[in-house]
mmCIF file of C-alpha atoms and ligand atoms in Angstrom:
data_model
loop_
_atom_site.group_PDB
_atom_site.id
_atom_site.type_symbol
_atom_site.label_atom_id
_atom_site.label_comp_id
_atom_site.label_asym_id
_atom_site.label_seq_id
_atom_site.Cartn_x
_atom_site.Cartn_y
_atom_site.Cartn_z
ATOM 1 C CA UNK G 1 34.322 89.411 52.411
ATOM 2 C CA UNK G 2 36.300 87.633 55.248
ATOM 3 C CA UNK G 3 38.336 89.575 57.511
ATOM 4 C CA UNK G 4 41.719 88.603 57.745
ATOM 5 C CA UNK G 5 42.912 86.109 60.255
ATOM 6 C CA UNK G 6 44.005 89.051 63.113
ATOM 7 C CA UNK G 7 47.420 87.315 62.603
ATOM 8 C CA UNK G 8 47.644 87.621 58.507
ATOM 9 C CA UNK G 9 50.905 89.079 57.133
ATOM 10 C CA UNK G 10 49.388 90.047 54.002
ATOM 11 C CA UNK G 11 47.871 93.429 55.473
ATOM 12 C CA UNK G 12 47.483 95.166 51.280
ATOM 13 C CA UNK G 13 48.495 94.355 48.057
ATOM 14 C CA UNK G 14 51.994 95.776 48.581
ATOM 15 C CA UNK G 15 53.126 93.340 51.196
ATOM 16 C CA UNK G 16 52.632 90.760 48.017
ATOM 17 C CA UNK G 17 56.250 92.713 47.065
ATOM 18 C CA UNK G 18 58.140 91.027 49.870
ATOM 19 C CA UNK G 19 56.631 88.000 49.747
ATOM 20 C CA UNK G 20 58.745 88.046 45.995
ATOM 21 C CA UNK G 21 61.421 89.364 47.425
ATOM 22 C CA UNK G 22 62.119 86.586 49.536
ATOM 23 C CA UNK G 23 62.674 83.701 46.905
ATOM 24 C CA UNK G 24 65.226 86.489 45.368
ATOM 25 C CA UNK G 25 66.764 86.310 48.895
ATOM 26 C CA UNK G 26 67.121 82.445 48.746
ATOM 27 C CA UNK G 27 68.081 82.107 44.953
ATOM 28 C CA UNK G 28 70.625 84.477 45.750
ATOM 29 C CA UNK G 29 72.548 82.511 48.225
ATOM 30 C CA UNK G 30 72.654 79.308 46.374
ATOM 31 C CA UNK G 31 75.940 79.126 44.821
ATOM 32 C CA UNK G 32 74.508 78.432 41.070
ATOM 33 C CA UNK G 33 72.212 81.305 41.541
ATOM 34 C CA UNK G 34 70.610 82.846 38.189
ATOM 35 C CA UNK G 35 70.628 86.067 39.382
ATOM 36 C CA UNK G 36 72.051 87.816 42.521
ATOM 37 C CA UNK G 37 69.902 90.387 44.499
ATOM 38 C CA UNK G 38 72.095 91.862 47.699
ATOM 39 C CA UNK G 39 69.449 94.042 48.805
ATOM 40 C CA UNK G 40 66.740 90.906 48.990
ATOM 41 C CA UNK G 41 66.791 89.170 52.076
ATOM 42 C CA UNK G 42 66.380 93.264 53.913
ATOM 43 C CA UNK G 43 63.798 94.307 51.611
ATOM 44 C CA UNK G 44 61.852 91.269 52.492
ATOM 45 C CA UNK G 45 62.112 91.262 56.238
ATOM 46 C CA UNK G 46 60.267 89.188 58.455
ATOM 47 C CA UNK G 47 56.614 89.948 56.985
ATOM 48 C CA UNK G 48 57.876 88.668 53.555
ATOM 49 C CA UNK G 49 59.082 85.499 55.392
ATOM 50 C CA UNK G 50 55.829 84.714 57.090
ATOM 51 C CA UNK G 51 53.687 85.039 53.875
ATOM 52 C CA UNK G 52 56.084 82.852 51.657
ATOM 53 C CA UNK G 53 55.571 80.095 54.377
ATOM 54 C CA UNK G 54 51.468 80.275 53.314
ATOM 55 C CA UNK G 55 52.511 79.079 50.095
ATOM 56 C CA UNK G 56 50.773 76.021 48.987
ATOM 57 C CA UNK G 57 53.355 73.167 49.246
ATOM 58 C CA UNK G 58 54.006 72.680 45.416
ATOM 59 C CA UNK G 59 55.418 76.264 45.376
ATOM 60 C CA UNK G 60 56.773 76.772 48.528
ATOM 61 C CA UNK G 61 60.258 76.634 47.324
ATOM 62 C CA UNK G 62 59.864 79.760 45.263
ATOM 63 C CA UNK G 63 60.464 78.151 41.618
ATOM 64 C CA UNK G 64 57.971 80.218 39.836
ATOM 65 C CA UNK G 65 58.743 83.103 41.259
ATOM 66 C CA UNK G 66 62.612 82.553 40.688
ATOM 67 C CA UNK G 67 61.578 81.153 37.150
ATOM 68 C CA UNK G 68 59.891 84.478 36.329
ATOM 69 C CA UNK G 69 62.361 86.795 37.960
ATOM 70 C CA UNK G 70 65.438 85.100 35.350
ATOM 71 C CA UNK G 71 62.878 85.100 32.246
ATOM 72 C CA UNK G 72 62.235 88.761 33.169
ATOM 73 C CA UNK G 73 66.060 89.410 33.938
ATOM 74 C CA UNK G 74 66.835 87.513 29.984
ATOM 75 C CA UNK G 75 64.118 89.698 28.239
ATOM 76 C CA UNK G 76 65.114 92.864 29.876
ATOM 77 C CA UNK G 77 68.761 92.263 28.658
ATOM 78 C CA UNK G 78 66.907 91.384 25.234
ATOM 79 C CA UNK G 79 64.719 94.114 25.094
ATOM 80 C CA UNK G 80 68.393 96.020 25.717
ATOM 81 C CA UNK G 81 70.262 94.661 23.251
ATOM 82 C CA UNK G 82 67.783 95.676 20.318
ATOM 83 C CA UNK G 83 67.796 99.345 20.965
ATOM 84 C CA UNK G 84 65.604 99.659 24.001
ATOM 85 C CA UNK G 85 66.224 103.099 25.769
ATOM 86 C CA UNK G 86 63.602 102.943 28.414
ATOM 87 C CA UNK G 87 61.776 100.273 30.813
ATOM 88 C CA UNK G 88 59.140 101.706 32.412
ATOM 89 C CA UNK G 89 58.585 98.387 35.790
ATOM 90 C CA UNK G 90 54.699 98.772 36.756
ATOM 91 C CA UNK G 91 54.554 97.633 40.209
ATOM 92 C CA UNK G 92 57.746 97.233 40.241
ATOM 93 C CA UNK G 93 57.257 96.121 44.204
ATOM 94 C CA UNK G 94 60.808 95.702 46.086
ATOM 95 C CA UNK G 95 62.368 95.099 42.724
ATOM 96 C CA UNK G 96 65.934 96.237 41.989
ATOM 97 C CA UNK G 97 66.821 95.338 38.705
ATOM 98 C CA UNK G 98 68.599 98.711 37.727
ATOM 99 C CA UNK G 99 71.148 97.834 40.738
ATOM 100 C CA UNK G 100 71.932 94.276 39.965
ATOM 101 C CA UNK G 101 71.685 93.994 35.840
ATOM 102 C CA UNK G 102 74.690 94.737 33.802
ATOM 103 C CA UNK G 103 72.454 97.994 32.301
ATOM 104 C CA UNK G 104 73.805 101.016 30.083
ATOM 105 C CA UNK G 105 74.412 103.746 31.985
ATOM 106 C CA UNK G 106 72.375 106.180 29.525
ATOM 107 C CA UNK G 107 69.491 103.692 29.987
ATOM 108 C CA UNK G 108 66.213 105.247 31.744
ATOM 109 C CA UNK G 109 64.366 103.112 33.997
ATOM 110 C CA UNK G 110 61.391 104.275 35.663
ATOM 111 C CA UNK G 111 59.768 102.402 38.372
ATOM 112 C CA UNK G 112 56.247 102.373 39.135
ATOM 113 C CA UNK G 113 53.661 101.093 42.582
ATOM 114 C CA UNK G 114 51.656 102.384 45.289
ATOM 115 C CA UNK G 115 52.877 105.700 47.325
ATOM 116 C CA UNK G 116 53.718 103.340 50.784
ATOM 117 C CA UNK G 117 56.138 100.933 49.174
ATOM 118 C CA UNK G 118 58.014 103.281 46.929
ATOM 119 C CA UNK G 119 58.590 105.756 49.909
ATOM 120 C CA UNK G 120 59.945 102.451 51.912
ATOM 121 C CA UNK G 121 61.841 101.296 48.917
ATOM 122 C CA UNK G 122 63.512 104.833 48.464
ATOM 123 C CA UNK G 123 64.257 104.863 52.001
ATOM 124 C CA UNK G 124 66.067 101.137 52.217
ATOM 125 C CA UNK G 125 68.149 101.767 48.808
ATOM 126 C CA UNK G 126 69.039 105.796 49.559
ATOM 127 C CA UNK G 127 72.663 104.779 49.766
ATOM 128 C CA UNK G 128 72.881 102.159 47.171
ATOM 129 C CA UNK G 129 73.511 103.178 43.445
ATOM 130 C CA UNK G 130 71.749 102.321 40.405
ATOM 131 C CA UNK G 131 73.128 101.643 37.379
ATOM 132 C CA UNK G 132 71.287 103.161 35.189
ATOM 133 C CA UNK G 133 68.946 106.673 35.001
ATOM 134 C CA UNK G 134 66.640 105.461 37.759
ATOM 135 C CA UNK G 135 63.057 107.454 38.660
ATOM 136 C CA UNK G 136 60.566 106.527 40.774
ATOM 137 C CA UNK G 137 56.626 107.097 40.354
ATOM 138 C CA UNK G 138 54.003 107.061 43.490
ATOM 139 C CA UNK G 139 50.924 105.895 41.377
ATOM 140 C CA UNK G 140 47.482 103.937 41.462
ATOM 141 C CA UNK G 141 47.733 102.171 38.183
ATOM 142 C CA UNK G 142 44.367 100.958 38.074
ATOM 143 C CA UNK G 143 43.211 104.487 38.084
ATOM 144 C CA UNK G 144 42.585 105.765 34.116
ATOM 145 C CA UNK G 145 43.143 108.992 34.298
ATOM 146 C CA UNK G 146 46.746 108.362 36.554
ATOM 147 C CA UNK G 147 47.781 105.981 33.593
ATOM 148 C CA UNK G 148 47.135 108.600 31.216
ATOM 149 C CA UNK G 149 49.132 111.149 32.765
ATOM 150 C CA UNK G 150 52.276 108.851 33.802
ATOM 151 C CA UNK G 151 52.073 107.285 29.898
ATOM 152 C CA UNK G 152 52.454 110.950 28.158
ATOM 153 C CA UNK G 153 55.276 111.580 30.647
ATOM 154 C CA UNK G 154 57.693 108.609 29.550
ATOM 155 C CA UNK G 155 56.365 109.350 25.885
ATOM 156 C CA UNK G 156 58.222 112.549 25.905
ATOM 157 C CA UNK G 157 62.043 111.646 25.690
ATOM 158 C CA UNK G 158 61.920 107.975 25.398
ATOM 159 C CA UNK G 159 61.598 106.181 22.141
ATOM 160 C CA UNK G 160 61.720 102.541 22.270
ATOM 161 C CA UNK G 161 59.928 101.728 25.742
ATOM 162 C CA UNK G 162 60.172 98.224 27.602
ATOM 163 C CA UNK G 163 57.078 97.819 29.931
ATOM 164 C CA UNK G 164 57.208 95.009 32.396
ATOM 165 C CA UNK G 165 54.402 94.342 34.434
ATOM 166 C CA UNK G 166 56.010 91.045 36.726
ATOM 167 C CA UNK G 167 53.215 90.065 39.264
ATOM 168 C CA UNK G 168 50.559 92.690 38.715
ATOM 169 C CA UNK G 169 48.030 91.994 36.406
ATOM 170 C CA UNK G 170 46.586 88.863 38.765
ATOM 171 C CA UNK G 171 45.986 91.628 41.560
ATOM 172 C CA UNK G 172 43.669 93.836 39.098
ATOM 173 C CA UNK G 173 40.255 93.432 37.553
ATOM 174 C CA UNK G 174 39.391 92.319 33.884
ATOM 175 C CA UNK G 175 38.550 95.895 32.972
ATOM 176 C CA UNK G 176 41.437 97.041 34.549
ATOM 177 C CA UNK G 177 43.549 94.866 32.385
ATOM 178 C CA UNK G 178 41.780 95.734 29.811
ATOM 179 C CA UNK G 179 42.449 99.528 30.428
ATOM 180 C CA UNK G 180 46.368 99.051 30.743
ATOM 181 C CA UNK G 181 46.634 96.807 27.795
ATOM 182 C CA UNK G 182 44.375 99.762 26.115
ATOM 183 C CA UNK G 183 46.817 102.300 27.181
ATOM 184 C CA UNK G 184 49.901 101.042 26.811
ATOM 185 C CA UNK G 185 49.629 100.367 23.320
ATOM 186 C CA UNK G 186 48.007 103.930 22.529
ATOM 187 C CA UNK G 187 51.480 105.005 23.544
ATOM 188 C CA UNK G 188 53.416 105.224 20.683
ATOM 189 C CA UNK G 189 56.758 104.633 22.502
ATOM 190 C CA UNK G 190 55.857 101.567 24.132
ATOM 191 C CA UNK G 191 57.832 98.641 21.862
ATOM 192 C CA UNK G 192 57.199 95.989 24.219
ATOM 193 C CA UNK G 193 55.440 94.714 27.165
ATOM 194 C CA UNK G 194 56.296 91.358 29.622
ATOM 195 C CA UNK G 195 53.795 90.424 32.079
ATOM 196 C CA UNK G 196 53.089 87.334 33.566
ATOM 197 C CA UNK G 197 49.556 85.474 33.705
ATOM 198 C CA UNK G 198 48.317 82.436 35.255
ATOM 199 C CA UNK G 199 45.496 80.057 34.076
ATOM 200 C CA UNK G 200 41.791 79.884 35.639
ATOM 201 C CA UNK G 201 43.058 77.037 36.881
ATOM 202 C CA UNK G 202 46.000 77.924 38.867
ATOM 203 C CA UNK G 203 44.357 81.179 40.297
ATOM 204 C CA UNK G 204 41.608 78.825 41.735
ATOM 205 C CA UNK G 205 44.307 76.989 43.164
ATOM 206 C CA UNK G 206 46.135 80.054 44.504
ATOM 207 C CA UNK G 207 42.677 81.407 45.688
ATOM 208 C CA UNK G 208 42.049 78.486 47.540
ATOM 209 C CA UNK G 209 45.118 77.570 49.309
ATOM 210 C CA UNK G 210 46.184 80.888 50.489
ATOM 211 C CA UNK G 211 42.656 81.241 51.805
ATOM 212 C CA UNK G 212 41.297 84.399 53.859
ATOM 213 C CA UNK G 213 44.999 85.434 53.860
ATOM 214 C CA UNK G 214 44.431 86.974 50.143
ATOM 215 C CA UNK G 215 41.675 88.580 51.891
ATOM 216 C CA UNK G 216 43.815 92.297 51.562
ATOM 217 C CA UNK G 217 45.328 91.315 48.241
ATOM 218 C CA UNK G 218 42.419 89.360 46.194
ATOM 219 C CA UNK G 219 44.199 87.806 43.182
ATOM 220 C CA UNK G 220 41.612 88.382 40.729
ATOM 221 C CA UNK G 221 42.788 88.177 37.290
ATOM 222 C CA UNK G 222 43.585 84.705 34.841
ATOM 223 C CA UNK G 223 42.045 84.960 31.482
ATOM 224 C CA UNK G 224 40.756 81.587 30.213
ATOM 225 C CA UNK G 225 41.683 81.961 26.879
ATOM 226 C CA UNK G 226 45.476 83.251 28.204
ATOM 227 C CA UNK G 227 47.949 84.967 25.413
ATOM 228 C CA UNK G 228 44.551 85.372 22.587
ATOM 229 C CA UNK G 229 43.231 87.703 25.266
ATOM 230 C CA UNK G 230 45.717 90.321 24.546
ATOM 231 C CA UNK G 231 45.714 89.101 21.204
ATOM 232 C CA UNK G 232 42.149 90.601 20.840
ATOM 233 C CA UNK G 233 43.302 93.847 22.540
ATOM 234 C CA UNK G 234 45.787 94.546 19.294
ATOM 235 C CA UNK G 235 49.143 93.113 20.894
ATOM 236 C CA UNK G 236 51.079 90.652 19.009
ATOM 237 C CA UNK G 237 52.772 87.826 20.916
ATOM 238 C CA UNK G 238 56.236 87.669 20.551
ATOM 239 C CA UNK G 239 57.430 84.932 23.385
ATOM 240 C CA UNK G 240 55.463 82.680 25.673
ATOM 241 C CA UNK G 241 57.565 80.969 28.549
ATOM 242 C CA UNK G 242 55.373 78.498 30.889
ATOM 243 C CA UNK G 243 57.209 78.611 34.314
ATOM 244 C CA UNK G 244 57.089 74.820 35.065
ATOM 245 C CA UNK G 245 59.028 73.973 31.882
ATOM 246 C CA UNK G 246 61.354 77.103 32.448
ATOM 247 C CA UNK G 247 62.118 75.957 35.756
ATOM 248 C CA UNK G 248 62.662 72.360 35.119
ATOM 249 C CA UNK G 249 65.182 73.667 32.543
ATOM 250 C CA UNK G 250 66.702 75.960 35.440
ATOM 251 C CA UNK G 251 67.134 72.942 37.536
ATOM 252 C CA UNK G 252 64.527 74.502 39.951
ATOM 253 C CA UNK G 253 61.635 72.383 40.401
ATOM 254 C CA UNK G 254 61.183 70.179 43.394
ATOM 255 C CA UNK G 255 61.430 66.368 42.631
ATOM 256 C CA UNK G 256 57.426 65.642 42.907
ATOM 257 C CA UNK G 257 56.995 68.053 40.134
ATOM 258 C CA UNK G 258 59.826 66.897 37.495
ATOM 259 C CA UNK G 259 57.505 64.411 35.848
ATOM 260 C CA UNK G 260 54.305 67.338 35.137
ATOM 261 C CA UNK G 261 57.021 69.173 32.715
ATOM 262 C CA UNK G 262 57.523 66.378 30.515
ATOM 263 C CA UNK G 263 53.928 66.572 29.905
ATOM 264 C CA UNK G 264 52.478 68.214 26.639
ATOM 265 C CA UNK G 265 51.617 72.038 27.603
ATOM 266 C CA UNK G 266 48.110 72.947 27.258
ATOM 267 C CA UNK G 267 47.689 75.631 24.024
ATOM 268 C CA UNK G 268 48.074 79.245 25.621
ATOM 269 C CA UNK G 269 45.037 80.041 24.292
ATOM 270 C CA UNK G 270 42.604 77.596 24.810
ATOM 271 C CA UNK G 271 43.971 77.133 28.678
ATOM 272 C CA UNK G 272 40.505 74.842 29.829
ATOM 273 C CA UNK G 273 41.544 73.036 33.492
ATOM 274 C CA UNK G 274 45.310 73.683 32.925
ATOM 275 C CA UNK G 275 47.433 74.560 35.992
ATOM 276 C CA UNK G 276 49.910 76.887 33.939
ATOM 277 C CA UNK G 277 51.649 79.992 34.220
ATOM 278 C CA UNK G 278 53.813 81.801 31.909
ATOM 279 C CA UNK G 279 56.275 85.001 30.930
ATOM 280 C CA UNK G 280 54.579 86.555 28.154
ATOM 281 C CA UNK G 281 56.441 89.349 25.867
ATOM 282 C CA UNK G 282 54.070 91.140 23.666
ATOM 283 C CA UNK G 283 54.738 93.208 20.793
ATOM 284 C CA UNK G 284 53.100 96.082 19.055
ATOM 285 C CA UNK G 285 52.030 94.708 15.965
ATOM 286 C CA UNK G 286 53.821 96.390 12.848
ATOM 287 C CA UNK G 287 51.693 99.380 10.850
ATOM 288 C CA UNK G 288 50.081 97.766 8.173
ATOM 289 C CA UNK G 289 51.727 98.917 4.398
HETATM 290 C C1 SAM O 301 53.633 90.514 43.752
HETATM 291 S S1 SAM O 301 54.180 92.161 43.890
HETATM 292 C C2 SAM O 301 55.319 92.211 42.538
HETATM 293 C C3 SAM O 301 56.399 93.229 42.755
HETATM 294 C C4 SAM O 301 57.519 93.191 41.709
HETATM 295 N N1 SAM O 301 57.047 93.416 40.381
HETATM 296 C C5 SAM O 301 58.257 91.890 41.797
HETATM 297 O O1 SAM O 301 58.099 91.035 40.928
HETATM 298 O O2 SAM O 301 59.000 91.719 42.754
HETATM 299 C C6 SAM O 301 52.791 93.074 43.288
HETATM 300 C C7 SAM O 301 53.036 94.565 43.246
HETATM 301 O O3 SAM O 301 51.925 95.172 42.590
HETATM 302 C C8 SAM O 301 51.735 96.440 43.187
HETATM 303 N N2 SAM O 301 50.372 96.880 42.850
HETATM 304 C C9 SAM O 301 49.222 96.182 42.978
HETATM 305 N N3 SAM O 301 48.176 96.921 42.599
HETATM 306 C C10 SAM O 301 48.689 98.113 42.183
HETATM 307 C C11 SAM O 301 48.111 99.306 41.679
HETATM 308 N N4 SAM O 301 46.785 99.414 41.535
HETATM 309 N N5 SAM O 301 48.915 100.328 41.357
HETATM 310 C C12 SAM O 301 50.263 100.231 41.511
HETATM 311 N N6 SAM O 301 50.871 99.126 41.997
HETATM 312 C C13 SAM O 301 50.086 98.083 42.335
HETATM 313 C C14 SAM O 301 51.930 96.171 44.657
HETATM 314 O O4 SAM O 301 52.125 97.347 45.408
HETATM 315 C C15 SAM O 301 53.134 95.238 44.610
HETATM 316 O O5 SAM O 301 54.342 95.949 44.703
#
């Protein structure tokens, strides 16, 4: 593999968080923002900055991310409003959705990523207060054995579990996808998961114009066959949302694009040479009678 160019902002997979955390900085100011994050522009700093300007031009605005940020905000509040007492954020990054949502109080939230950016999350929010029953986990999800442990701990006390997984399944490999989707839904809690997954196509396109700067971060993982792959892992689909036709109906998509999202979207299982994108919620299928 390539090293990085000496000058590369992207020095892991974490920095990837405040790369995100910058389009929540810009949404944030507009004055018809979707969602407001105060702590966004400091979590990203100047590192987050110089990756978002790597972006390939069609994205460099930040629609998809701010696209997936509201779908994940609307099916949190979903998820919420049909009984959900836990949501359990797997790389959760430089998130801080149990500060800014209009949560229950009672409502546990436990936040998952990599030891490094949860210590300098807890550090930058120590004086800000959640509004909800926030915890924090320092964990290697790819590891199996990890994921075990951490899944029997929200098991015990929580019964109808929320799992959001915003940005992190393109970082891992198949079989670590595989493994998650494997575990989550052997944990009997776990109502509902929302990830986010990109076509074959667009990770080619992602791979390529970010170049050697991906070099720390590889993005690895966009399943040809898109929403059927979890299909044949035993999750139902309950909700696919492509980004370009979300954003074009948030009023986010740059000009040159506007045109693509009138176009017929490709069949999110059968994704061939389609550039496409979507929030996915998943269910766990109902016991059979
Ligand atoms: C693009 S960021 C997304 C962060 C956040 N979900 C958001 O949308 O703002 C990807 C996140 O995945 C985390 N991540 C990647 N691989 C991971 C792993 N094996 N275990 C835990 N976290 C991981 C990174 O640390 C990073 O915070």
């Amino acid at each position: 593999m390539d090293s990085p160019p000496a000058s590369s902002p992207v020095g892991n997979v974490s920095d990837t968080a405040r790369w995100v955390a910058v389009y929540r900085a810009w949404e944030s100011k507009r004055p018809d923002a979707l969602f407001r994050d105060p702590h966004a522009e400091t979590l990203a700093g100047d590192r987050g900055r110089a990756i978002a300007e790597l972006m390939p031009l069609q994205a460099r605005s930040g629609w998809p991310l701010v696209a997936r940020t509201k779908l994940t905000d609307d099916a949190v509040m979903s998820a919420v409003a049909k009984g959900c007492d836990c949501v359990v954020n797997l790389a959760a990054g430089l998130d801080t959705r149990p500060y800014r949502l209009d949560l229950p109080g009672t409502l546990r939230w436990v936040e998952v990523d990599l030891p490094g950016i949860i210590g300098e999350k807890e550090r930058a929010l120590a004086a800000a207060r959640p509004r909800c029953r926030l915890e924090r986990i320092k964990a290697d999800l790819a590891d199996s054995q990890v994921r075990a442990a951490l899944l029997a701990d929200i098991g015990r006390g929580s019964e109808r579990t929320l799992v959001v997984s915003e940005g992190l399944l393109i970082y891992l490999d198949e079989s670590e996808v595989r493994g998650l989707a494997h575990d989550l839904l052997g944990a009997p809690g776990i109502v509902w998961w929302v990830l986010d997954i990109a076509s074959p196509e667009l990770l080619e396109m992602m791979q390529k114009s970010m170049g050697s700067h991906l070099n720390n971060a590889p993005m690895k993982f966009g399943p040809e066959n898109g929403v059927a792959y979890f299909e044949a892992l035993g999750w139902s689909v309950a909700g696919v949302e492509p980004l370009l036709r979300a954003a074009a109906r948030f009023n986010r998509l740059p000009w040159f694009l506007r045109l693509f999202a009138l176009f017929p979207l490709p069949d999110p299982r059968h994704l061939r040479r389609a550039r496409w994108s979507a929030v996915v919620t998943l269910e766990r299928r109902p016991a059979p009678h």
